[in-house]
């Protein structure tokens, strides 16, 4: 068991700051239906032989609540519950959810659980967990085996050994307005803030603050080649930072994810045990990454990859990366910078048909190679099927703002000469590479993190960046 956190159990009182584009809507949390019955559970003074109907006659254990739970029940928790589980014996319904909530004016702390879990939501639906602190367990929340319409909100989850929230074959769930930190092990490069896998569809991860995870703050991925893909998930209005390791990972079974209006920043820079990591890594199909601010990452702001993992060939295909603001990325502490954007194709896997449009890449540390600096790299050194010379494999880069002091593109090859493209050569040679410029986007105050654009910015006229209001390029 991990030691208790020295930090206070404060919950995030308000959503993190996010880009203010009109498309960055505030996803409205659905209303919880009124309770049919209300019970009180007090870890310090309760008695499971009482009736549980008032604070003075509260039950003591969550086991009592779990066994009594019926659709429409509200359980109000107070005190520190050690080595107990939230595990209702049946599901709620759309109009009568089962709710576990912190008592107003009190605090509800779940300190360790059972079977490596605290909230074990396996095969149940329409359950709400609201306002609790969950700590010191391997996987504080597990939602799996067809569980759906689970709502996790206003939680503080920390000091978890593996994944803070783990969804397996679980769809239409919501994780919102919560804080997650210190998950897994930086030294072992293991642990996810939120891990989604194996046929988990249409889940919404909204307005959370997630930091310090040993592998990645938020991953839609897989562990075996035979798993189902996870499709149509939403990642919106979160603040995601991870000096320990990586940011968002949309791995090879992540399809049609929408990643929008987030702040993604301060990933590993190589100064500690882990190598430098990008803000966003994409290896799936048809994902949308838009209206985000991505900044101060150790590696690239975004990397689109094709490679093999766990016996499955991942392809980065038909993804859309548009109207994001990338700034001060690629600042690896050793070995030079890593550029703004990377397209990487390993021995197996393809990177094809992606569109990178209307973004701002500024003050990103360029990839250093033979005394030159490059904004974009296409690493084909290990590719089994390299791109044809003088082409970009149908990947399109248009209407973006790039750093003015860097060469636009370096294509790294094995057994053939590398290709170097200035802005002019790229736009005169590569199909779909048009309208890009290399100029200062004119942020209002970059040193203060104010990366809205001044009125005279050329990026506004191009419809570029996360803050371009009604002039954005919207697909």
CSV table of C-alpha atoms in Angstrom, one decimal:
chain,number,residue,atom,x,y,z
A,1,UNK,CA,0.0,0.0,0.0
A,2,UNK,CA,1.2,3.5,-0.8
A,3,UNK,CA,1.6,6.0,2.1
A,4,UNK,CA,-1.2,8.5,2.6
A,5,UNK,CA,-0.8,11.7,0.7
A,6,UNK,CA,0.5,14.7,2.6
A,7,UNK,CA,-1.8,16.9,0.5
A,8,UNK,CA,-5.2,18.0,1.7
A,9,UNK,CA,-8.2,16.1,0.3
A,10,UNK,CA,-9.4,19.2,-1.6
A,11,UNK,CA,-11.5,18.6,-4.7
A,12,UNK,CA,-11.3,20.8,-7.8
A,13,UNK,CA,-13.9,23.5,-7.3
A,14,UNK,CA,-14.0,24.6,-10.9
A,15,UNK,CA,-13.1,23.3,-14.3
A,16,UNK,CA,-9.6,24.0,-15.6
A,17,UNK,CA,-8.9,26.9,-17.9
A,18,UNK,CA,-9.3,25.8,-21.5
A,19,UNK,CA,-9.1,27.4,-25.0
A,20,UNK,CA,-12.1,29.7,-25.5
A,21,UNK,CA,-13.1,28.9,-29.1
A,22,UNK,CA,-16.8,28.9,-29.6
A,23,UNK,CA,-16.6,25.2,-30.3
A,24,UNK,CA,-15.2,24.6,-26.8
A,25,UNK,CA,-18.7,24.1,-25.4
A,26,UNK,CA,-19.1,23.2,-21.8
A,27,UNK,CA,-20.4,19.7,-21.9
A,28,UNK,CA,-23.4,19.8,-19.6
A,29,UNK,CA,-23.5,17.2,-16.9
A,30,UNK,CA,-26.9,15.4,-16.9
A,31,UNK,CA,-29.2,16.0,-13.9
A,32,UNK,CA,-29.3,13.1,-11.4
A,33,UNK,CA,-32.9,12.0,-10.9
A,34,UNK,CA,-34.4,12.7,-7.4
A,35,UNK,CA,-33.8,9.9,-4.9
A,36,UNK,CA,-36.5,7.5,-3.9
A,37,UNK,CA,-34.9,6.6,-0.6
A,38,UNK,CA,-32.0,8.2,1.3
A,39,UNK,CA,-29.6,6.4,3.6
A,40,UNK,CA,-26.7,7.7,5.7
A,41,UNK,CA,-23.4,5.8,6.3
A,42,UNK,CA,-21.0,7.1,8.9
A,43,UNK,CA,-17.7,5.3,9.1
A,44,UNK,CA,-17.0,6.5,12.7
A,45,UNK,CA,-20.3,6.5,14.6
A,46,UNK,CA,-22.7,4.4,12.5
A,47,UNK,CA,-24.3,1.1,13.3
A,48,UNK,CA,-25.3,-1.5,10.8
A,49,UNK,CA,-28.1,-2.5,13.1
A,50,UNK,CA,-29.7,0.9,12.9
A,51,UNK,CA,-32.2,1.9,10.2
A,52,UNK,CA,-29.8,4.2,8.3
A,53,UNK,CA,-32.5,6.8,7.7
A,54,UNK,CA,-31.0,9.8,9.6
A,55,UNK,CA,-27.5,11.0,10.4
A,56,UNK,CA,-28.1,9.9,14.0
A,57,UNK,CA,-29.2,6.4,12.9
A,58,UNK,CA,-26.6,5.9,10.2
A,59,UNK,CA,-25.2,2.6,9.0
A,60,UNK,CA,-21.5,2.0,9.5
A,61,UNK,CA,-20.3,0.0,6.5
A,62,UNK,CA,-20.5,0.2,2.8
A,63,UNK,CA,-21.2,-3.6,2.7
A,64,UNK,CA,-24.6,-2.8,4.3
A,65,UNK,CA,-25.3,-0.1,1.7
A,66,UNK,CA,-24.2,-2.4,-1.2
A,67,UNK,CA,-26.5,-5.2,-0.1
A,68,UNK,CA,-29.5,-2.9,0.4
A,69,UNK,CA,-29.1,-0.9,-2.8
A,70,UNK,CA,-32.1,-0.6,-5.0
A,71,UNK,CA,-32.8,1.7,-8.0
A,72,UNK,CA,-33.3,5.3,-6.8
A,73,UNK,CA,-31.3,4.9,-3.6
A,74,UNK,CA,-29.0,7.7,-2.4
A,75,UNK,CA,-26.3,6.9,0.1
A,76,UNK,CA,-24.7,9.8,1.9
A,77,UNK,CA,-21.2,8.9,3.2
A,78,UNK,CA,-19.2,10.6,6.0
A,79,UNK,CA,-15.9,9.7,7.5
A,80,UNK,CA,-12.9,7.5,6.5
A,81,UNK,CA,-13.8,4.1,5.2
A,82,UNK,CA,-10.8,1.7,5.3
A,83,UNK,CA,-10.6,-1.3,3.1
A,84,UNK,CA,-14.2,-1.2,1.9
A,85,UNK,CA,-15.8,-1.4,-1.4
A,86,UNK,CA,-18.5,0.5,-3.4
A,87,UNK,CA,-20.1,-2.5,-5.1
A,88,UNK,CA,-23.9,-2.3,-5.4
A,89,UNK,CA,-25.6,-5.7,-5.8
A,90,UNK,CA,-27.8,-4.5,-8.7
A,91,UNK,CA,-28.0,-1.7,-11.2
A,92,UNK,CA,-30.0,1.5,-11.2
A,93,UNK,CA,-32.2,2.6,-14.0
A,94,UNK,CA,-32.1,5.8,-16.2
A,95,UNK,CA,-34.7,7.4,-14.0
A,96,UNK,CA,-33.7,5.9,-10.7
A,97,UNK,CA,-29.9,5.8,-10.4
A,98,UNK,CA,-28.0,4.4,-7.4
A,99,UNK,CA,-25.9,7.2,-6.0
A,100,UNK,CA,-23.0,7.1,-3.5
A,101,UNK,CA,-22.2,10.7,-2.5
A,102,UNK,CA,-20.3,12.6,0.2
A,103,UNK,CA,-22.5,14.1,2.9
A,104,UNK,CA,-22.8,17.8,2.5
A,105,UNK,CA,-20.6,19.6,5.0
A,106,UNK,CA,-18.6,16.4,5.7
A,107,UNK,CA,-16.0,14.4,3.9
A,108,UNK,CA,-15.9,10.9,2.6
A,109,UNK,CA,-12.5,9.2,2.2
A,110,UNK,CA,-12.1,5.7,0.8
A,111,UNK,CA,-8.7,4.6,2.1
A,112,UNK,CA,-7.8,1.4,0.4
A,113,UNK,CA,-10.4,-1.1,-0.8
A,114,UNK,CA,-10.6,-4.8,-1.4
A,115,UNK,CA,-9.3,-7.0,-4.2
A,116,UNK,CA,-7.2,-4.1,-5.4
A,117,UNK,CA,-10.3,-2.0,-6.1
A,118,UNK,CA,-12.3,0.7,-4.2
A,119,UNK,CA,-15.2,1.3,-6.6
A,120,UNK,CA,-15.9,-2.0,-8.2
A,121,UNK,CA,-18.5,-1.4,-10.9
A,122,UNK,CA,-18.5,-4.6,-12.8
A,123,UNK,CA,-21.6,-5.6,-14.8
A,124,UNK,CA,-23.8,-2.8,-13.3
A,125,UNK,CA,-25.3,0.3,-14.9
A,126,UNK,CA,-26.7,3.7,-13.9
A,127,UNK,CA,-24.6,4.1,-10.8
A,128,UNK,CA,-23.2,7.5,-9.6
A,129,UNK,CA,-20.1,8.1,-7.4
A,130,UNK,CA,-19.9,11.7,-6.4
A,131,UNK,CA,-17.6,13.9,-4.2
A,132,UNK,CA,-15.4,11.2,-2.7
A,133,UNK,CA,-11.7,10.9,-2.1
A,134,UNK,CA,-10.2,7.5,-3.2
A,135,UNK,CA,-6.7,6.7,-2.3
A,136,UNK,CA,-4.0,4.1,-1.7
A,137,UNK,CA,-5.2,1.2,-3.9
A,138,UNK,CA,-4.0,-0.4,-7.1
A,139,UNK,CA,-7.0,0.5,-9.2
A,140,UNK,CA,-9.4,2.8,-7.3
A,141,UNK,CA,-12.1,2.6,-9.9
A,142,UNK,CA,-12.8,-0.4,-12.3
A,143,UNK,CA,-15.7,-0.3,-14.7
A,144,UNK,CA,-16.0,-3.4,-16.9
A,145,UNK,CA,-18.0,-6.3,-18.4
A,146,UNK,CA,-20.7,-4.3,-20.2
A,147,UNK,CA,-21.1,-1.7,-17.4
A,148,UNK,CA,-22.7,1.5,-18.8
A,149,UNK,CA,-24.0,4.9,-17.8
A,150,UNK,CA,-21.7,5.0,-14.8
A,151,UNK,CA,-21.1,8.6,-13.7
A,152,UNK,CA,-18.0,9.5,-11.8
A,153,UNK,CA,-17.9,13.2,-10.7
A,154,UNK,CA,-16.2,15.5,-8.3
A,155,UNK,CA,-13.7,12.8,-7.2
A,156,UNK,CA,-10.2,13.2,-5.8
A,157,UNK,CA,-8.2,10.0,-6.7
A,158,UNK,CA,-4.6,9.8,-5.8
A,159,UNK,CA,-1.7,7.5,-4.9
A,160,UNK,CA,-2.9,4.6,-7.0
A,161,UNK,CA,-0.6,1.7,-7.8
A,162,UNK,CA,-1.8,1.0,-11.4
A,163,UNK,CA,-4.6,2.9,-13.1
A,164,UNK,CA,-6.8,5.4,-11.3
A,165,UNK,CA,-9.8,4.7,-13.5
A,166,UNK,CA,-9.9,1.6,-15.7
A,167,UNK,CA,-12.7,1.0,-18.3
A,168,UNK,CA,-12.8,-2.4,-19.9
A,169,UNK,CA,-15.7,-3.2,-22.3
A,170,UNK,CA,-17.6,-0.3,-20.7
A,171,UNK,CA,-19.6,2.3,-22.8
A,172,UNK,CA,-21.6,5.5,-22.4
A,173,UNK,CA,-19.9,6.4,-19.1
A,174,UNK,CA,-19.0,9.9,-17.8
A,175,UNK,CA,-15.9,11.0,-15.8
A,176,UNK,CA,-16.1,14.7,-15.0
A,177,UNK,CA,-14.9,17.5,-12.7
A,178,UNK,CA,-12.4,15.3,-10.9
A,179,UNK,CA,-8.8,15.4,-9.9
A,180,UNK,CA,-6.4,12.5,-10.4
A,181,UNK,CA,-2.7,12.5,-9.5
A,182,UNK,CA,0.2,10.3,-8.5
A,183,UNK,CA,-0.7,7.1,-10.3
A,184,UNK,CA,1.6,4.2,-10.9
A,185,UNK,CA,5.4,4.5,-10.9
A,186,UNK,CA,7.6,6.9,-12.7
A,187,UNK,CA,10.6,4.6,-12.2
A,188,UNK,CA,8.9,1.6,-13.8
A,189,UNK,CA,7.2,3.7,-16.5
A,190,UNK,CA,3.9,2.1,-15.5
A,191,UNK,CA,0.4,3.4,-14.5
A,192,UNK,CA,-2.3,5.4,-16.3
A,193,UNK,CA,-4.5,8.2,-14.9
A,194,UNK,CA,-7.4,6.9,-17.0
A,195,UNK,CA,-7.1,3.7,-19.1
A,196,UNK,CA,-9.8,2.8,-21.7
A,197,UNK,CA,-9.7,-0.5,-23.6
A,198,UNK,CA,-11.5,-3.5,-25.2
A,199,UNK,CA,-14.8,-2.2,-26.7
A,200,UNK,CA,-15.3,0.8,-24.5
A,201,UNK,CA,-17.3,3.3,-26.6
A,202,UNK,CA,-18.8,6.7,-26.3
A,203,UNK,CA,-17.4,7.5,-22.9
A,204,UNK,CA,-17.0,11.2,-22.0
A,205,UNK,CA,-14.0,12.5,-20.0
A,206,UNK,CA,-14.7,16.1,-19.3
A,207,UNK,CA,-13.3,19.0,-17.1
A,208,UNK,CA,-10.9,16.9,-15.2
A,209,UNK,CA,-7.4,17.7,-13.9
A,210,UNK,CA,-5.0,14.8,-14.3
A,211,UNK,CA,-1.3,14.8,-13.5
A,212,UNK,CA,1.7,12.6,-12.6
A,213,UNK,CA,1.1,9.2,-14.0
A,214,UNK,CA,3.9,6.7,-14.5
A,215,UNK,CA,3.1,5.9,-18.1
A,216,UNK,CA,0.4,8.2,-19.4
A,217,UNK,CA,-2.3,10.5,-18.0
A,218,UNK,CA,-5.0,9.3,-20.4
A,219,UNK,CA,-4.7,6.3,-22.7
A,220,UNK,CA,-7.2,4.6,-25.1
A,221,UNK,CA,-5.3,1.5,-25.9
A,222,UNK,CA,-5.2,-2.3,-25.6
A,223,UNK,CA,-3.3,-5.1,-24.0
A,224,UNK,CA,-3.8,-8.0,-26.5
A,225,UNK,CA,-4.2,-8.1,-30.3
A,226,UNK,CA,-7.6,-9.7,-30.1
A,227,UNK,CA,-9.3,-6.9,-28.1
A,228,UNK,CA,-12.1,-4.9,-29.7
A,229,UNK,CA,-11.4,-1.3,-30.7
A,230,UNK,CA,-12.7,1.5,-28.5
A,231,UNK,CA,-14.6,4.0,-30.6
A,232,UNK,CA,-16.2,7.5,-30.5
A,233,UNK,CA,-14.9,8.5,-27.0
A,234,UNK,CA,-14.8,12.2,-26.0
A,235,UNK,CA,-11.9,13.9,-24.2
A,236,UNK,CA,-12.9,17.6,-23.6
A,237,UNK,CA,-12.0,20.6,-21.5
A,238,UNK,CA,-9.4,18.8,-19.3
A,239,UNK,CA,-6.1,20.0,-18.0
A,240,UNK,CA,-3.5,17.2,-18.5
A,241,UNK,CA,0.1,17.4,-17.4
A,242,UNK,CA,2.7,14.7,-16.8
A,243,UNK,CA,6.3,15.4,-16.0
A,244,UNK,CA,6.6,11.7,-15.1
A,245,UNK,CA,5.9,10.4,-18.6
A,246,UNK,CA,3.3,10.8,-21.5
A,247,UNK,CA,0.2,12.9,-22.1
A,248,UNK,CA,-2.7,11.5,-24.2
A,249,UNK,CA,-2.2,8.2,-26.1
A,250,UNK,CA,-4.7,7.2,-28.8
A,251,UNK,CA,-3.2,3.8,-29.6
A,252,UNK,CA,-4.0,1.5,-32.5
A,253,UNK,CA,-7.5,0.4,-31.4
A,254,UNK,CA,-8.7,4.0,-30.7
A,255,UNK,CA,-11.0,5.2,-33.5
A,256,UNK,CA,-13.0,8.4,-34.0
A,257,UNK,CA,-12.0,9.8,-30.7
A,258,UNK,CA,-12.7,13.6,-30.3
A,259,UNK,CA,-9.9,15.3,-28.3
A,260,UNK,CA,-10.9,19.0,-28.0
A,261,UNK,CA,-10.5,22.1,-26.0
A,262,UNK,CA,-7.9,20.6,-23.6
A,263,UNK,CA,-4.7,22.0,-22.1
A,264,UNK,CA,-2.0,19.3,-22.5
A,265,UNK,CA,1.4,20.2,-21.2
A,266,UNK,CA,4.7,19.5,-19.3
A,267,UNK,CA,5.3,15.9,-20.3
A,268,UNK,CA,8.5,14.1,-19.5
A,269,UNK,CA,11.6,15.9,-21.0
A,270,UNK,CA,14.2,13.3,-20.4
A,271,UNK,CA,15.7,14.9,-17.3
A,272,UNK,CA,14.5,12.1,-15.1
A,273,UNK,CA,14.2,8.3,-15.6
A,274,UNK,CA,11.9,8.4,-18.6
A,275,UNK,CA,12.7,9.6,-22.1
A,276,UNK,CA,11.0,12.7,-23.6
A,277,UNK,CA,7.3,12.2,-24.5
A,278,UNK,CA,4.9,14.0,-26.9
A,279,UNK,CA,1.8,15.7,-25.7
A,280,UNK,CA,-0.4,13.6,-28.0
A,281,UNK,CA,0.4,10.3,-29.6
A,282,UNK,CA,-2.0,9.0,-32.3
A,283,UNK,CA,-1.9,5.5,-33.8
A,284,UNK,CA,-5.5,4.9,-34.5
A,285,UNK,CA,-8.0,5.8,-37.3
A,286,UNK,CA,-10.3,8.8,-37.8
A,287,UNK,CA,-9.5,10.6,-34.6
A,288,UNK,CA,-10.1,14.4,-34.3
A,289,UNK,CA,-7.7,16.5,-32.3
A,290,UNK,CA,-8.9,20.1,-32.3
A,291,UNK,CA,-9.0,23.4,-30.4
A,292,UNK,CA,-6.4,22.3,-27.9
A,293,UNK,CA,-3.4,24.1,-26.3
A,294,UNK,CA,-0.4,21.8,-26.2
A,295,UNK,CA,2.7,23.3,-24.7
A,296,UNK,CA,6.0,22.7,-22.9
A,297,UNK,CA,6.1,19.0,-23.8
A,298,UNK,CA,9.4,17.1,-23.7
A,299,UNK,CA,9.0,15.8,-27.2
A,300,UNK,CA,6.7,16.8,-30.1
A,301,UNK,CA,3.4,18.4,-29.5
A,302,UNK,CA,1.8,15.6,-31.6
A,303,UNK,CA,3.2,12.4,-33.0
A,304,UNK,CA,1.3,10.2,-35.5
A,305,UNK,CA,2.7,6.7,-35.7
A,306,UNK,CA,2.5,3.4,-37.4
A,307,UNK,CA,4.0,0.5,-35.6
A,308,UNK,CA,3.4,-3.0,-34.1
A,309,UNK,CA,2.6,-3.5,-30.4
A,310,UNK,CA,1.4,-6.7,-28.7
A,311,UNK,CA,1.2,-8.5,-32.0
A,312,UNK,CA,-1.2,-5.9,-33.5
A,313,UNK,CA,-0.2,-3.6,-36.3
A,314,UNK,CA,-1.2,0.0,-35.5
A,315,UNK,CA,-1.8,2.4,-38.3
A,316,UNK,CA,-2.1,6.2,-38.0
A,317,UNK,CA,-4.6,6.8,-40.7
A,318,UNK,CA,-7.2,9.5,-41.7
A,319,UNK,CA,-6.8,11.4,-38.5
A,320,UNK,CA,-7.5,15.2,-38.4
A,321,UNK,CA,-5.3,17.5,-36.4
A,322,UNK,CA,-6.7,21.0,-36.7
A,323,UNK,CA,-7.0,24.4,-35.0
A,324,UNK,CA,-4.7,23.6,-32.2
A,325,UNK,CA,-2.1,25.9,-30.7
A,326,UNK,CA,1.3,24.2,-30.1
A,327,UNK,CA,3.9,26.3,-28.3
A,328,UNK,CA,7.3,25.6,-26.6
A,329,UNK,CA,7.2,21.9,-27.3
A,330,UNK,CA,10.0,19.4,-28.1
A,331,UNK,CA,12.2,20.7,-25.3
A,332,UNK,CA,14.1,17.5,-24.6
A,333,UNK,CA,16.8,18.1,-22.1
A,334,UNK,CA,19.4,15.9,-23.7
A,335,UNK,CA,20.1,15.3,-27.4
A,336,UNK,CA,18.6,18.4,-28.9
A,337,UNK,CA,15.0,19.3,-29.7
A,338,UNK,CA,12.4,17.1,-31.3
A,339,UNK,CA,10.4,19.4,-33.5
A,340,UNK,CA,6.7,20.4,-33.6
A,341,UNK,CA,5.1,17.4,-35.5
A,342,UNK,CA,6.3,13.9,-36.1
A,343,UNK,CA,5.1,11.3,-38.6
A,344,UNK,CA,6.8,8.0,-37.8
A,345,UNK,CA,6.5,4.7,-39.6
A,346,UNK,CA,8.2,1.7,-38.0
A,347,UNK,CA,8.9,-1.7,-39.5
A,348,UNK,CA,5.1,-2.4,-39.7
A,349,UNK,CA,2.3,0.1,-39.7
A,350,UNK,CA,1.3,2.9,-42.0
A,351,UNK,CA,0.9,6.7,-41.5
A,352,UNK,CA,-1.4,7.7,-44.3
A,353,UNK,CA,-4.2,10.1,-45.2
A,354,UNK,CA,-3.9,12.4,-42.2
A,355,UNK,CA,-4.7,16.1,-42.4
A,356,UNK,CA,-2.9,18.7,-40.2
A,357,UNK,CA,-4.6,22.0,-40.8
A,358,UNK,CA,-5.0,25.4,-39.3
A,359,UNK,CA,-2.6,24.9,-36.4
A,360,UNK,CA,-0.1,27.2,-34.8
A,361,UNK,CA,3.3,25.7,-34.1
A,362,UNK,CA,5.4,28.3,-32.4
A,363,UNK,CA,8.7,28.4,-30.4
A,364,UNK,CA,8.7,24.6,-30.6
A,365,UNK,CA,12.3,23.3,-30.4
A,366,UNK,CA,13.1,22.1,-33.9
A,367,UNK,CA,14.6,18.7,-34.6
A,368,UNK,CA,18.3,19.1,-34.9
A,369,UNK,CA,20.1,17.3,-37.7
A,370,UNK,CA,23.4,18.2,-39.4
A,371,UNK,CA,23.5,21.8,-38.1
A,372,UNK,CA,19.9,22.5,-39.3
A,373,UNK,CA,16.6,22.6,-37.4
A,374,UNK,CA,13.4,21.1,-38.7
A,375,UNK,CA,9.8,21.8,-37.7
A,376,UNK,CA,8.4,18.5,-39.0
A,377,UNK,CA,10.0,15.1,-39.3
A,378,UNK,CA,8.9,12.0,-41.1
A,379,UNK,CA,10.9,9.1,-39.7
A,380,UNK,CA,10.9,6.3,-42.2
A,381,UNK,CA,14.2,4.8,-41.1
A,382,UNK,CA,12.7,1.5,-40.0
A,383,UNK,CA,9.7,1.4,-42.3
A,384,UNK,CA,9.0,-1.8,-44.2
A,385,UNK,CA,7.3,0.1,-46.9
A,386,UNK,CA,8.8,3.6,-47.2
A,387,UNK,CA,6.9,6.4,-48.9
A,388,UNK,CA,7.7,7.0,-52.5
A,389,UNK,CA,10.3,9.7,-52.9
A,390,UNK,CA,9.0,13.2,-53.3
A,391,UNK,CA,5.6,12.3,-51.8
A,392,UNK,CA,4.0,12.6,-48.3
A,393,UNK,CA,2.0,9.3,-48.5
A,394,UNK,CA,-1.3,11.3,-48.9
A,395,UNK,CA,-0.7,13.1,-45.6
A,396,UNK,CA,-1.7,16.8,-46.0
A,397,UNK,CA,-0.3,19.7,-44.1
A,398,UNK,CA,-2.0,23.0,-45.0
A,399,UNK,CA,-2.7,26.5,-43.6
A,400,UNK,CA,-0.5,26.1,-40.5
A,401,UNK,CA,1.9,28.6,-38.9
A,402,UNK,CA,5.4,27.2,-38.4
A,403,UNK,CA,8.5,28.6,-36.7
A,404,UNK,CA,10.3,31.1,-38.9
A,405,UNK,CA,13.8,29.9,-38.2
A,406,UNK,CA,13.4,26.3,-39.1
A,407,UNK,CA,13.4,24.2,-42.3
A,408,UNK,CA,9.9,22.8,-42.8
A,409,UNK,CA,10.4,19.0,-43.3
A,410,UNK,CA,13.0,16.3,-43.0
A,411,UNK,CA,12.2,12.9,-44.3
A,412,UNK,CA,14.6,10.4,-42.7
A,413,UNK,CA,15.3,7.3,-44.8
A,414,UNK,CA,17.4,4.1,-44.6
A,415,UNK,CA,19.3,3.0,-47.6
A,416,UNK,CA,18.5,6.2,-49.5
A,417,UNK,CA,19.2,9.9,-49.1
A,418,UNK,CA,17.2,11.8,-46.7
A,419,UNK,CA,14.9,14.4,-48.2
A,420,UNK,CA,14.9,18.0,-47.1
A,421,UNK,CA,12.0,20.3,-47.9
A,422,UNK,CA,12.0,24.0,-47.3
A,423,UNK,CA,8.5,25.6,-47.1
A,424,UNK,CA,8.7,26.7,-50.7
A,425,UNK,CA,9.8,23.3,-52.0
A,426,UNK,CA,7.2,21.4,-49.9
A,427,UNK,CA,4.4,23.6,-51.2
A,428,UNK,CA,5.6,23.2,-54.7
A,429,UNK,CA,6.2,19.5,-54.6
A,430,UNK,CA,4.0,17.7,-52.0
A,431,UNK,CA,0.3,17.2,-52.8
A,432,UNK,CA,-1.9,19.0,-50.4
A,433,UNK,CA,0.9,21.0,-48.7
A,434,UNK,CA,-0.5,24.5,-49.3
A,435,UNK,CA,-1.1,27.7,-47.5
A,436,UNK,CA,1.5,27.2,-44.7
A,437,UNK,CA,3.5,30.2,-43.5
A,438,UNK,CA,6.5,30.7,-41.3
A,439,UNK,CA,5.9,33.8,-39.2
A,440,UNK,CA,5.3,35.0,-35.7
A,441,UNK,CA,1.7,34.3,-34.8
A,442,UNK,CA,1.7,37.3,-32.4
A,443,UNK,CA,0.5,35.9,-29.1
A,444,UNK,CA,-0.8,38.5,-26.7
A,445,UNK,CA,1.7,37.5,-24.0
A,446,UNK,CA,3.5,34.2,-24.4
A,447,UNK,CA,5.6,34.7,-21.3
A,448,UNK,CA,2.4,34.8,-19.2
A,449,UNK,CA,0.9,31.9,-21.1
A,450,UNK,CA,-1.6,34.2,-22.9
A,451,UNK,CA,-1.6,32.7,-26.4
A,452,UNK,CA,-4.7,34.4,-27.7
A,453,UNK,CA,-3.8,36.2,-30.9
A,454,UNK,CA,-3.4,39.9,-31.4
A,455,UNK,CA,-5.8,41.5,-33.8
A,456,UNK,CA,-3.1,42.0,-36.4
A,457,UNK,CA,-2.0,38.3,-36.4
A,458,UNK,CA,-1.8,36.7,-39.8
A,459,UNK,CA,-3.0,33.5,-38.1
A,460,UNK,CA,-6.4,35.0,-37.5
A,461,UNK,CA,-6.8,35.7,-41.2
A,462,UNK,CA,-5.8,32.1,-42.0
A,463,UNK,CA,-8.3,30.8,-39.5
A,464,UNK,CA,-5.5,29.1,-37.5
A,465,UNK,CA,-5.1,28.3,-33.8
A,466,UNK,CA,-7.3,27.2,-30.9
A,467,UNK,CA,-8.5,30.7,-30.2
A,468,UNK,CA,-9.6,31.8,-33.7
A,469,UNK,CA,-13.3,32.2,-32.8
A,470,UNK,CA,-15.6,32.2,-35.8
A,471,UNK,CA,-12.7,32.2,-38.2
A,472,UNK,CA,-11.6,28.7,-37.3
A,473,UNK,CA,-11.4,25.9,-39.9
A,474,UNK,CA,-14.2,23.6,-38.7
A,475,UNK,CA,-14.6,20.2,-40.2
